[in-house]
mmCIF file of C-alpha atoms in Angstrom:
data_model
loop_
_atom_site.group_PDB
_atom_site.id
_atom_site.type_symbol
_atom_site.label_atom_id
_atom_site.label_comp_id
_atom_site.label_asym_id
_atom_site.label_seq_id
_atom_site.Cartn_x
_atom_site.Cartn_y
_atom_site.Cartn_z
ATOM 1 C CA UNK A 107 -39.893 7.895 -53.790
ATOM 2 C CA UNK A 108 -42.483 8.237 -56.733
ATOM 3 C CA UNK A 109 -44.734 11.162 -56.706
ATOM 4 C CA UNK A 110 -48.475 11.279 -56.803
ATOM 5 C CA UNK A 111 -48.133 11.674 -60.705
ATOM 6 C CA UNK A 112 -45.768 8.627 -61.266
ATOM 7 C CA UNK A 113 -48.226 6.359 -59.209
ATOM 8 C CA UNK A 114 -51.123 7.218 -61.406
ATOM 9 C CA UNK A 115 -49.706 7.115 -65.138
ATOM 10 C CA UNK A 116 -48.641 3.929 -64.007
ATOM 11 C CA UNK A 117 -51.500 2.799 -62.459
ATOM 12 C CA UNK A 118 -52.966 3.919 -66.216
ATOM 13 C CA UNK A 119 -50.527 2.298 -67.787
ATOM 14 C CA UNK A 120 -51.447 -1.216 -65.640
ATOM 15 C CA UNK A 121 -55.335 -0.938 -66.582
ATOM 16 C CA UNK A 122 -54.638 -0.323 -70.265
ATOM 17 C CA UNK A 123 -52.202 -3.531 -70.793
ATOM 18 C CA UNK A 124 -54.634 -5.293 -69.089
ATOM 19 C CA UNK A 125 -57.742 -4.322 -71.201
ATOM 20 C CA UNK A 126 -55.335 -4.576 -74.112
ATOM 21 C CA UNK A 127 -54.553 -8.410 -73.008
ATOM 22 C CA UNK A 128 -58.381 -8.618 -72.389
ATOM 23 C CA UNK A 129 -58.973 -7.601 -75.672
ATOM 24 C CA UNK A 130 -56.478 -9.763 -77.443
ATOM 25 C CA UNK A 131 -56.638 -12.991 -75.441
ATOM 26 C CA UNK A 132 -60.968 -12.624 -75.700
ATOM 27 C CA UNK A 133 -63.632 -13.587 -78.892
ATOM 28 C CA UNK A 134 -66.211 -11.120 -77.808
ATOM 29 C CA UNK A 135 -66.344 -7.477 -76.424
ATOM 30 C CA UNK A 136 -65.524 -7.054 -73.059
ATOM 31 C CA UNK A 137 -69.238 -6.433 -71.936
ATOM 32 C CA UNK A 138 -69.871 -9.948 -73.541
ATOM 33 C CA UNK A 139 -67.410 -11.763 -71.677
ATOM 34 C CA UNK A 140 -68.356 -11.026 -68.601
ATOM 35 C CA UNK A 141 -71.960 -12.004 -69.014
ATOM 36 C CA UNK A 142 -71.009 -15.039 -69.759
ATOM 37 C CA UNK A 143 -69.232 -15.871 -66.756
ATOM 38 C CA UNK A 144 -71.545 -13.924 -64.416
ATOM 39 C CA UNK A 145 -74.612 -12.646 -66.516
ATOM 40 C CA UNK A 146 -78.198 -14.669 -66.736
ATOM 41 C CA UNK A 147 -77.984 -18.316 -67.675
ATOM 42 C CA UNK A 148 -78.549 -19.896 -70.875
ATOM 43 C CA UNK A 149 -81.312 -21.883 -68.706
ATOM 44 C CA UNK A 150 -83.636 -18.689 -68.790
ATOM 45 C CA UNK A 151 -84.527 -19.463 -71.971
ATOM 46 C CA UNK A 152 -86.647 -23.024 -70.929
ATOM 47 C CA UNK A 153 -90.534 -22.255 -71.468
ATOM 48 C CA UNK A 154 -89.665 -18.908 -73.486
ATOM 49 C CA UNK A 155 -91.012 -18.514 -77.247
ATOM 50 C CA UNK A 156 -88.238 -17.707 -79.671
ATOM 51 C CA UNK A 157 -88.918 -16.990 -83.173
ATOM 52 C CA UNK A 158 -85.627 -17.459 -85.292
ATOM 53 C CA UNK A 159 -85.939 -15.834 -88.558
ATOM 54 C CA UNK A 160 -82.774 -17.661 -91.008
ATOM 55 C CA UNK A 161 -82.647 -20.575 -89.208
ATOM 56 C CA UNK A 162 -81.442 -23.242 -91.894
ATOM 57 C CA UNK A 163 -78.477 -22.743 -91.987
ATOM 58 C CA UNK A 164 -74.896 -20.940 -89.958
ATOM 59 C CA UNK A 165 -76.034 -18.525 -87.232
ATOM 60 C CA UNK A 166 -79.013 -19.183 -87.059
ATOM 61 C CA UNK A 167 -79.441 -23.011 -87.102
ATOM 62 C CA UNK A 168 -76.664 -23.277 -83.953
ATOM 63 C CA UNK A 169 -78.668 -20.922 -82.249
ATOM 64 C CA UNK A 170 -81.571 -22.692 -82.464
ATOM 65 C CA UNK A 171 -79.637 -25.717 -80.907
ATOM 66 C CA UNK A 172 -78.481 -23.317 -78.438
ATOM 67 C CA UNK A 173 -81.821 -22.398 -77.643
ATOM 68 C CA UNK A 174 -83.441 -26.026 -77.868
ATOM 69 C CA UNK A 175 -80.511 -27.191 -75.474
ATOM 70 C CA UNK A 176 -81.509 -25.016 -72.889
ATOM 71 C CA UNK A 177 -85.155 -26.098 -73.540
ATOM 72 C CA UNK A 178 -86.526 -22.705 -75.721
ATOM 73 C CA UNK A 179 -89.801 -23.348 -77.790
ATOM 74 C CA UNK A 180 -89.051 -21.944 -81.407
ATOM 75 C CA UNK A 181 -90.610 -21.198 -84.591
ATOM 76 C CA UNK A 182 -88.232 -21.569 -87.534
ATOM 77 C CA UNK A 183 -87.949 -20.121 -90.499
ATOM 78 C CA UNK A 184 -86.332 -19.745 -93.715
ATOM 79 C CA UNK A 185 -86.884 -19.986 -97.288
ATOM 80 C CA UNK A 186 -85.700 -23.988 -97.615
ATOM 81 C CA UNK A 187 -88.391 -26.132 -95.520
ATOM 82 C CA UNK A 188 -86.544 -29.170 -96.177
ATOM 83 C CA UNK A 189 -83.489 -27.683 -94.359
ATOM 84 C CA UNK A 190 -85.603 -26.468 -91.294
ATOM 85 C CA UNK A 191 -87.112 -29.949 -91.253
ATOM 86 C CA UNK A 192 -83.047 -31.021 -90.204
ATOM 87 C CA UNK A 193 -83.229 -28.627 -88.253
ATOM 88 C CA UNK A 194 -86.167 -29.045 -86.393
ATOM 89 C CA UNK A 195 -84.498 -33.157 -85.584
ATOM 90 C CA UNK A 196 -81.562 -31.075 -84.580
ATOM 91 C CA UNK A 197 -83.044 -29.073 -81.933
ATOM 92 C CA UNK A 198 -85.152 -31.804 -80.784
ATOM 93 C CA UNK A 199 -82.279 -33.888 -80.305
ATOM 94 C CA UNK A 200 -80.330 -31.804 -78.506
ATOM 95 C CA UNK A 201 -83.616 -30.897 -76.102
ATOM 96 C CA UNK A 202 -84.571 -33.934 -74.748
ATOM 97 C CA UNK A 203 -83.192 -33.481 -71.950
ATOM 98 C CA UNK A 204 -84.725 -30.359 -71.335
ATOM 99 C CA UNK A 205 -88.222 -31.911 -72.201
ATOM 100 C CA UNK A 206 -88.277 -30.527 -75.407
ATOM 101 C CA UNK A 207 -91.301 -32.696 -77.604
ATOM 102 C CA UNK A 208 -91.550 -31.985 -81.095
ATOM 103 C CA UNK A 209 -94.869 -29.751 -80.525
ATOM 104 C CA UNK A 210 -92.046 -27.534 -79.069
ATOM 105 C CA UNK A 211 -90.042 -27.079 -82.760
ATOM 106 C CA UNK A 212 -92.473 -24.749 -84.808
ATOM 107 C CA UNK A 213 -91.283 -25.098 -89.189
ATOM 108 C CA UNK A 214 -92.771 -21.927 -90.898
ATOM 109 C CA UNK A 215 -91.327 -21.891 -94.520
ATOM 110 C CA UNK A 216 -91.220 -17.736 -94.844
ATOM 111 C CA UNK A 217 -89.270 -15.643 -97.347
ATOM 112 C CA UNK A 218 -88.561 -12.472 -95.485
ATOM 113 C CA UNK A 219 -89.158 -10.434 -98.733
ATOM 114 C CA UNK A 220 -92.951 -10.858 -99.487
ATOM 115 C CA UNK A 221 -93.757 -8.854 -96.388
ATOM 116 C CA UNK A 222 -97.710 -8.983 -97.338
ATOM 117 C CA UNK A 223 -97.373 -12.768 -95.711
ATOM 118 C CA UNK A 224 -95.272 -11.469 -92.356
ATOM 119 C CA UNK A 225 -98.803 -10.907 -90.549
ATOM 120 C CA UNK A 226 -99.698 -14.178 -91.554
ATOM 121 C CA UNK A 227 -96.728 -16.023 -89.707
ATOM 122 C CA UNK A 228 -96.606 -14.060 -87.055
ATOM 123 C CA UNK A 229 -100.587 -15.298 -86.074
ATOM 124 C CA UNK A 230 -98.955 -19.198 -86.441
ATOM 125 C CA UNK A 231 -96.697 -18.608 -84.009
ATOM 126 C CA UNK A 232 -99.559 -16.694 -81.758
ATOM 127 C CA UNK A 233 -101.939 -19.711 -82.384
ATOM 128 C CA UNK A 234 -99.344 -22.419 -82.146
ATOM 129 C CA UNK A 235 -97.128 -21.177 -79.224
ATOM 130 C CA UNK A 236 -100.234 -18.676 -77.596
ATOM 131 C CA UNK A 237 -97.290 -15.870 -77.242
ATOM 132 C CA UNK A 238 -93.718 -14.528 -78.690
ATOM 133 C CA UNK A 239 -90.980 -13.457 -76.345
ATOM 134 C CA UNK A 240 -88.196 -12.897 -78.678
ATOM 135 C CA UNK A 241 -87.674 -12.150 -82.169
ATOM 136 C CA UNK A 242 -84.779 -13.003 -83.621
ATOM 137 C CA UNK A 243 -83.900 -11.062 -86.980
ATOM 138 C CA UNK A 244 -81.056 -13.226 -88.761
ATOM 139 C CA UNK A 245 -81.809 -13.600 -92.062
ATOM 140 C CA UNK A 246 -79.747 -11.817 -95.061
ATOM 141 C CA UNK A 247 -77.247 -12.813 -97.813
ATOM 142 C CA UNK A 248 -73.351 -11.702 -98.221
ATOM 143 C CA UNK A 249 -71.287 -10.156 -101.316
ATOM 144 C CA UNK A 250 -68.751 -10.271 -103.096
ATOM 145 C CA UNK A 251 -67.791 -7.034 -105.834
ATOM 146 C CA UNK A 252 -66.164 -4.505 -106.282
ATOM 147 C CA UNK A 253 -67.754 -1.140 -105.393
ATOM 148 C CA UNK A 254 -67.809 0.562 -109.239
ATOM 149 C CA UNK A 255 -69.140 -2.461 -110.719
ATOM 150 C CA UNK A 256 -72.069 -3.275 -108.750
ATOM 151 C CA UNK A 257 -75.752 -2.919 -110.368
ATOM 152 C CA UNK A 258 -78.277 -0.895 -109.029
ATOM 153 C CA UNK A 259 -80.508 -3.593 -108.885
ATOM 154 C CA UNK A 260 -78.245 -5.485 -106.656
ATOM 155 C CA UNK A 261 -78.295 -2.542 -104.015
ATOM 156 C CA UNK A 262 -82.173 -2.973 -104.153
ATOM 157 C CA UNK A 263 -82.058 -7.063 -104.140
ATOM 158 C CA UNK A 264 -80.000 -6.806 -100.693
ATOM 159 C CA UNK A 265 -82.098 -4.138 -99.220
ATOM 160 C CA UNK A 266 -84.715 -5.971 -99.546
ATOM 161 C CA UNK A 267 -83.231 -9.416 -98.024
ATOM 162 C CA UNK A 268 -80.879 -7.793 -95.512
ATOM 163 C CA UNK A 269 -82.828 -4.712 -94.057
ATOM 164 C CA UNK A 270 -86.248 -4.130 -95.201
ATOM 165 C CA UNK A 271 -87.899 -7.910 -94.674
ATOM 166 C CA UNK A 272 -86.061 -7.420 -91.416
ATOM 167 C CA UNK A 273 -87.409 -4.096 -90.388
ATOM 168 C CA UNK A 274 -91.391 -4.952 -91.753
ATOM 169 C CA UNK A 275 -91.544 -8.565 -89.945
ATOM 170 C CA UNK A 276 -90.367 -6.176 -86.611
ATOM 171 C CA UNK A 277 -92.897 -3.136 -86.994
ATOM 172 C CA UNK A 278 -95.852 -6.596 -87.292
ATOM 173 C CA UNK A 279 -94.402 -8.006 -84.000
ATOM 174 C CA UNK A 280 -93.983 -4.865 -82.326
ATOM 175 C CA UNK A 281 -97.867 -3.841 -81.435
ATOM 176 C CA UNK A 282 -98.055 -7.545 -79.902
ATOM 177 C CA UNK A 283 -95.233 -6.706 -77.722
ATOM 178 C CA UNK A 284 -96.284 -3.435 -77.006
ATOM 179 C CA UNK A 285 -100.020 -4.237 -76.051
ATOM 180 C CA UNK A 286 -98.310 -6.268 -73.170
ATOM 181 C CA UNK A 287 -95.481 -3.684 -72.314
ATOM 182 C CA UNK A 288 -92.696 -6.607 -72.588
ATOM 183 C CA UNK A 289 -90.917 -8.263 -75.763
ATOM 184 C CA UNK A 290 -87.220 -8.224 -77.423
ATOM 185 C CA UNK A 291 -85.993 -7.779 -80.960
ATOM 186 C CA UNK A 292 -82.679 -9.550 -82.056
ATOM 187 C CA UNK A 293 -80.936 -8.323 -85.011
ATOM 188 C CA UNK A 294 -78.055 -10.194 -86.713
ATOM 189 C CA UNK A 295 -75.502 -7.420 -87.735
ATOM 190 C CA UNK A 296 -71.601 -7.812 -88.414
ATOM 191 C CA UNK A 297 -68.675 -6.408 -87.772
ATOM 192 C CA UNK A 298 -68.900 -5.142 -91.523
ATOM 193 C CA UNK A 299 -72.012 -2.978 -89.741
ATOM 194 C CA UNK A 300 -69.261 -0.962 -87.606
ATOM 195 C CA UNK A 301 -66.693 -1.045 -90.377
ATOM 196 C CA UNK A 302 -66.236 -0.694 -94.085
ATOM 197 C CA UNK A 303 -64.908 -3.653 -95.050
ATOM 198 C CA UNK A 304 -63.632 -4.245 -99.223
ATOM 199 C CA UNK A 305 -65.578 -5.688 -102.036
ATOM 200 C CA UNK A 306 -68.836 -6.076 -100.091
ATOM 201 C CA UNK A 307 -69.949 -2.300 -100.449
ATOM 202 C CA UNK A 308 -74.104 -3.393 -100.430
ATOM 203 C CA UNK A 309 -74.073 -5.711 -98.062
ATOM 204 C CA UNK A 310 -71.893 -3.136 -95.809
ATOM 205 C CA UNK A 311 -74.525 -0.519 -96.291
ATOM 206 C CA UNK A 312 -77.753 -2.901 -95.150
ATOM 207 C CA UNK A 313 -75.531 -3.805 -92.217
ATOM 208 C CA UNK A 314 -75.185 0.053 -91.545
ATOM 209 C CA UNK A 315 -78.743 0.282 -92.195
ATOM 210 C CA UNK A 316 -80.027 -2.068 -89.471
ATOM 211 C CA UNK A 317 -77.972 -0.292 -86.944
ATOM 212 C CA UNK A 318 -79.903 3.039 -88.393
ATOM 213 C CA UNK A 319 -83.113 1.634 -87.882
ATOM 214 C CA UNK A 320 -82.824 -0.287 -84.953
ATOM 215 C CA UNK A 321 -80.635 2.201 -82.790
ATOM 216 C CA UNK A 322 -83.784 4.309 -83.305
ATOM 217 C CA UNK A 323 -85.979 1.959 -82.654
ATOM 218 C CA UNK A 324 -84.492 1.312 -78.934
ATOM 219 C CA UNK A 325 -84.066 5.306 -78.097
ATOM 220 C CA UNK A 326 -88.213 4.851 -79.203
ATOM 221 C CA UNK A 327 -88.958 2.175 -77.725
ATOM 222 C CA UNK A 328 -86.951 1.448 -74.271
ATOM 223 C CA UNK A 329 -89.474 2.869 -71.660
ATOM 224 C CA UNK A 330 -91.826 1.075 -73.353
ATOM 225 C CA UNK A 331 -90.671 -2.617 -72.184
ATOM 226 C CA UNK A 332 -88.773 -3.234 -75.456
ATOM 227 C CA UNK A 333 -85.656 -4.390 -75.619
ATOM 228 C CA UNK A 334 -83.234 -4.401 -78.651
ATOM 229 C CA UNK A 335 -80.144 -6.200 -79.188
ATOM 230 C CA UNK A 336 -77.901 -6.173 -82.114
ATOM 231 C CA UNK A 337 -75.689 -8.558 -82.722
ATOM 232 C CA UNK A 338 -72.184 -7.992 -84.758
ATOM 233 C CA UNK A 339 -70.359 -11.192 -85.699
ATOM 234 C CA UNK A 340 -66.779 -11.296 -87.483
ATOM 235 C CA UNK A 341 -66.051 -13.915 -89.806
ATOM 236 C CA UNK A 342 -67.731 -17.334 -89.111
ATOM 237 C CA UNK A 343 -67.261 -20.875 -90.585
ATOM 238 C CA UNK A 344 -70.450 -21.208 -92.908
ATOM 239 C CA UNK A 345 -71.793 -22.277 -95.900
ATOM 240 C CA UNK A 346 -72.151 -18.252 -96.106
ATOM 241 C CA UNK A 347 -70.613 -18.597 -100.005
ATOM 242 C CA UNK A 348 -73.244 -20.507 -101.506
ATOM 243 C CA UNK A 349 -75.860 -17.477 -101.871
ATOM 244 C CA UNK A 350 -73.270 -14.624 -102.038
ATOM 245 C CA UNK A 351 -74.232 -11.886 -104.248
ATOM 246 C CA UNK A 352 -71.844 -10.444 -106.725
ATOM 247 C CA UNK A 353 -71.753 -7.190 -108.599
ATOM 248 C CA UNK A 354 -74.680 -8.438 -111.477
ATOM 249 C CA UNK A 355 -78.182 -9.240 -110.631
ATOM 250 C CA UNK A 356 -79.676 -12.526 -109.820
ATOM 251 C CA UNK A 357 -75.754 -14.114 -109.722
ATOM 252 C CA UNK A 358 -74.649 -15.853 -107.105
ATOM 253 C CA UNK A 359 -71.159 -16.349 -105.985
ATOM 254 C CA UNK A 360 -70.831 -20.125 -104.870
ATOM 255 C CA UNK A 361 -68.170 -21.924 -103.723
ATOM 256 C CA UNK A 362 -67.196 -22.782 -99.708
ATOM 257 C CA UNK A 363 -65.073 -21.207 -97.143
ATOM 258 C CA UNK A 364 -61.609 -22.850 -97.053
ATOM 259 C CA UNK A 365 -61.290 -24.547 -93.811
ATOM 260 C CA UNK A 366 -57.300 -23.205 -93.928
ATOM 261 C CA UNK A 367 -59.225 -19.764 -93.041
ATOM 262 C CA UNK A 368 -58.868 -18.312 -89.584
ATOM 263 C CA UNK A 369 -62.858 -17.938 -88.654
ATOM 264 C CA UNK A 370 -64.345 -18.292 -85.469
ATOM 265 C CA UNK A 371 -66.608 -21.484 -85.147
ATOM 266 C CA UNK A 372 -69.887 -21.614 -86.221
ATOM 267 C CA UNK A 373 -71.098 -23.246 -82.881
ATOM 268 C CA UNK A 374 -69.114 -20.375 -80.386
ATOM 269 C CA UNK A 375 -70.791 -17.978 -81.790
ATOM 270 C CA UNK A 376 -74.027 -19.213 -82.230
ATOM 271 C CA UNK A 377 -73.467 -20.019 -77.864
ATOM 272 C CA UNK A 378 -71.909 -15.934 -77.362
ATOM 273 C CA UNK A 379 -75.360 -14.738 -79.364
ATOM 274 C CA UNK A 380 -77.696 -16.482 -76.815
ATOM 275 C CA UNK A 381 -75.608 -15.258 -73.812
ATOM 276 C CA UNK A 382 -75.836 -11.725 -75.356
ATOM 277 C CA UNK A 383 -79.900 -12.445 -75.874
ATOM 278 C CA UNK A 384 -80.888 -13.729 -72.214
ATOM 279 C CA UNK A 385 -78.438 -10.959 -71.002
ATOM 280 C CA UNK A 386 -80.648 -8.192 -73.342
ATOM 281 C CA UNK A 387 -77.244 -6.777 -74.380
ATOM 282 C CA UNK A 388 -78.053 -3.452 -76.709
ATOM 283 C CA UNK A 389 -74.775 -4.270 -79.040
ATOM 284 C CA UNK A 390 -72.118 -7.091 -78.748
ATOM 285 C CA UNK A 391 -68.975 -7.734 -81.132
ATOM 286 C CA UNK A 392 -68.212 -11.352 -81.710
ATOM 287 C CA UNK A 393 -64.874 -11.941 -83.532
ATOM 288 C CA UNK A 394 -61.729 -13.646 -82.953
ATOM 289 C CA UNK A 395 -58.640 -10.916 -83.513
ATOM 290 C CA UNK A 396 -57.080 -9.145 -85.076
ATOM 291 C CA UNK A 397 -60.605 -7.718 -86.318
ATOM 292 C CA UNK A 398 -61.855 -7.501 -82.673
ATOM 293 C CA UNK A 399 -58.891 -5.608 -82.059
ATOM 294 C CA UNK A 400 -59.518 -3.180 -84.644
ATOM 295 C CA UNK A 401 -63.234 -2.781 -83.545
ATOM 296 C CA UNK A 402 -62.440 -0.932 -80.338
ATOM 297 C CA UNK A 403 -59.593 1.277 -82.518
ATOM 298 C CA UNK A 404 -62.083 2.206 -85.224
ATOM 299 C CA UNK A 405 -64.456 2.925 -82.258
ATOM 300 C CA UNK A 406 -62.227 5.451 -80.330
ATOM 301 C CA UNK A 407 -59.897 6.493 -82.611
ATOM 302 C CA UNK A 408 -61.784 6.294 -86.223
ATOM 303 C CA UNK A 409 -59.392 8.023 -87.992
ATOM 304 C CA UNK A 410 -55.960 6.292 -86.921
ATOM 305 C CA UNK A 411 -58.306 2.805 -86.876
ATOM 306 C CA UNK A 412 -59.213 3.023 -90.767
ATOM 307 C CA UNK A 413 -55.324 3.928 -91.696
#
């Protein structure tokens, strides 16, 4: 007969395989995946403003179709207005169904860099749309460079795309959603936000950045009917490449992701974001493994998890 003892070590021992199959058979944290089978529905978007900040391309163009599908209104914008013009046919092709007309599909052209215009979009959206529900922070460019070689100026170039644009265009939305005690930030992270991953030392740091200012922000702001999620993807099939930075100012890296690459697709993870958004998740990884794997080492064991 098996003592007390013997029962529970292996009852341990039966959870822990299973979260460990959990783990390695799922593309999302384990929160994640169950919102998705049981959490809110994707149809509690329909009627809801969404303003989706880097929407022309990757991420943030599939979640706009995400969104659309489900019948979301949505302002768009990015730097390239010709690219949120297919963009805009997207999303209203995939809404008709859910009554989406193209008064629905808001195109505001916006660099998120010249923050003196931010106030300026944000009153379109109020006088197009007559509210905002969600904003959806997904703008920002990648690297490539080694850490020794990289030019000051590139630090600033990146901190300016990646976190500060990001963090200005918030604090102008914020006293709107405030005033009416309701409203919910999105922030596009990564993985590389939670981990230090090679060659991409800036773009690491304005990942780790957003998590500083935006973890604060929701200990700030949660009483106050403000939501915060922050989204962490791994590596994604996109045309990512084609605006990396490298180590010199004003360089770009160029080039496309080989489609030999194991990356999760674009279109999954655009669907996981918008199940973490209607759920109001506070953080959610979104990677296929081995790097999911070695998000929940580096998370409770740091030190073994970075050897």
């Amino acid at each position: 007969m098996m003592d007390f003892t013997a029962y529970l070590l292996l009852a341990i021992l039966s959870c822990f395989g299973l979260l460990l199959c959990l783990i390695l058979f799922s593309d999302g944290d384990l929160t994640l995946m169950l919102k998705e089978k049981f959490g809110v529905p994707l149809d509690s978007v329909k009627g809801k403003v969404y303003w989706v900040v880097g929407a022309s391309s990757g991420i943030g163009k599939e979640l706009s179709y995400q969104l659309a599908a489900h019948g979301a209104k949505l302002a768009i914008s990015a730097r390239r207005e010709i690219e949120l013009e297919k963009v805009k046919a997207g999303c209203l092709a995939v809404g008709k169904k859910a009554g989406l007309v193209d008064s629905d599909v808001l195109i505001l052209p916006l660099d998120v860099t010249e923050v003196e215009s931010h106030q300026e979009h944000f009153d379109s959206v109020l006088r197009h749309f007559g509210k905002l529900d969600v904003l959806i922070n997904n703008s920002g460019r990648s690297q490539k460079a080694e850490f020794q070689k990289i030019d000051l100026r590139v630090d600033k170039d990146l901190f300016n795309t990646n976190v500060f644009g990001l963090v200005n265009l918030s604090r102008v939305v914020l006293p709107y959603f405030l005033a009416k005690a309701q409203g919910h930030i999105v922030v596009t992270s990564s993985v590389a936000g939670k981990l230090g991953a090679a060659f991409s030392a800036t773009y690491n740091a304005t990942k780790h950045a957003l998590h500083g200012y935006f973890e604060t922000a929701r200990s700030e702001l949660y009483t106050k009917g403000i939501s915060i999620t922050m989204i962490c993807p791994g590596m994604v099939y996109s045309d990512i490449l084609s605006a990396c930075a490298t180590e010199n100012p004003e360089e770009q890296l160029g080039g496309k992701i080989g489609e030999d690459e194991k990356r999760m697709k674009t279109e999954r993870c655009a669907k996981l974001c918008a199940v973490a958004i209607v759920n109001q998740l506070d953080e959610v990884w979104i990677s296929l493994n081995p790097v999911l794997f070695f998000l929940y080492v580096c998370q409770y064991a740091p030190s073994l998890g970075r050897r």
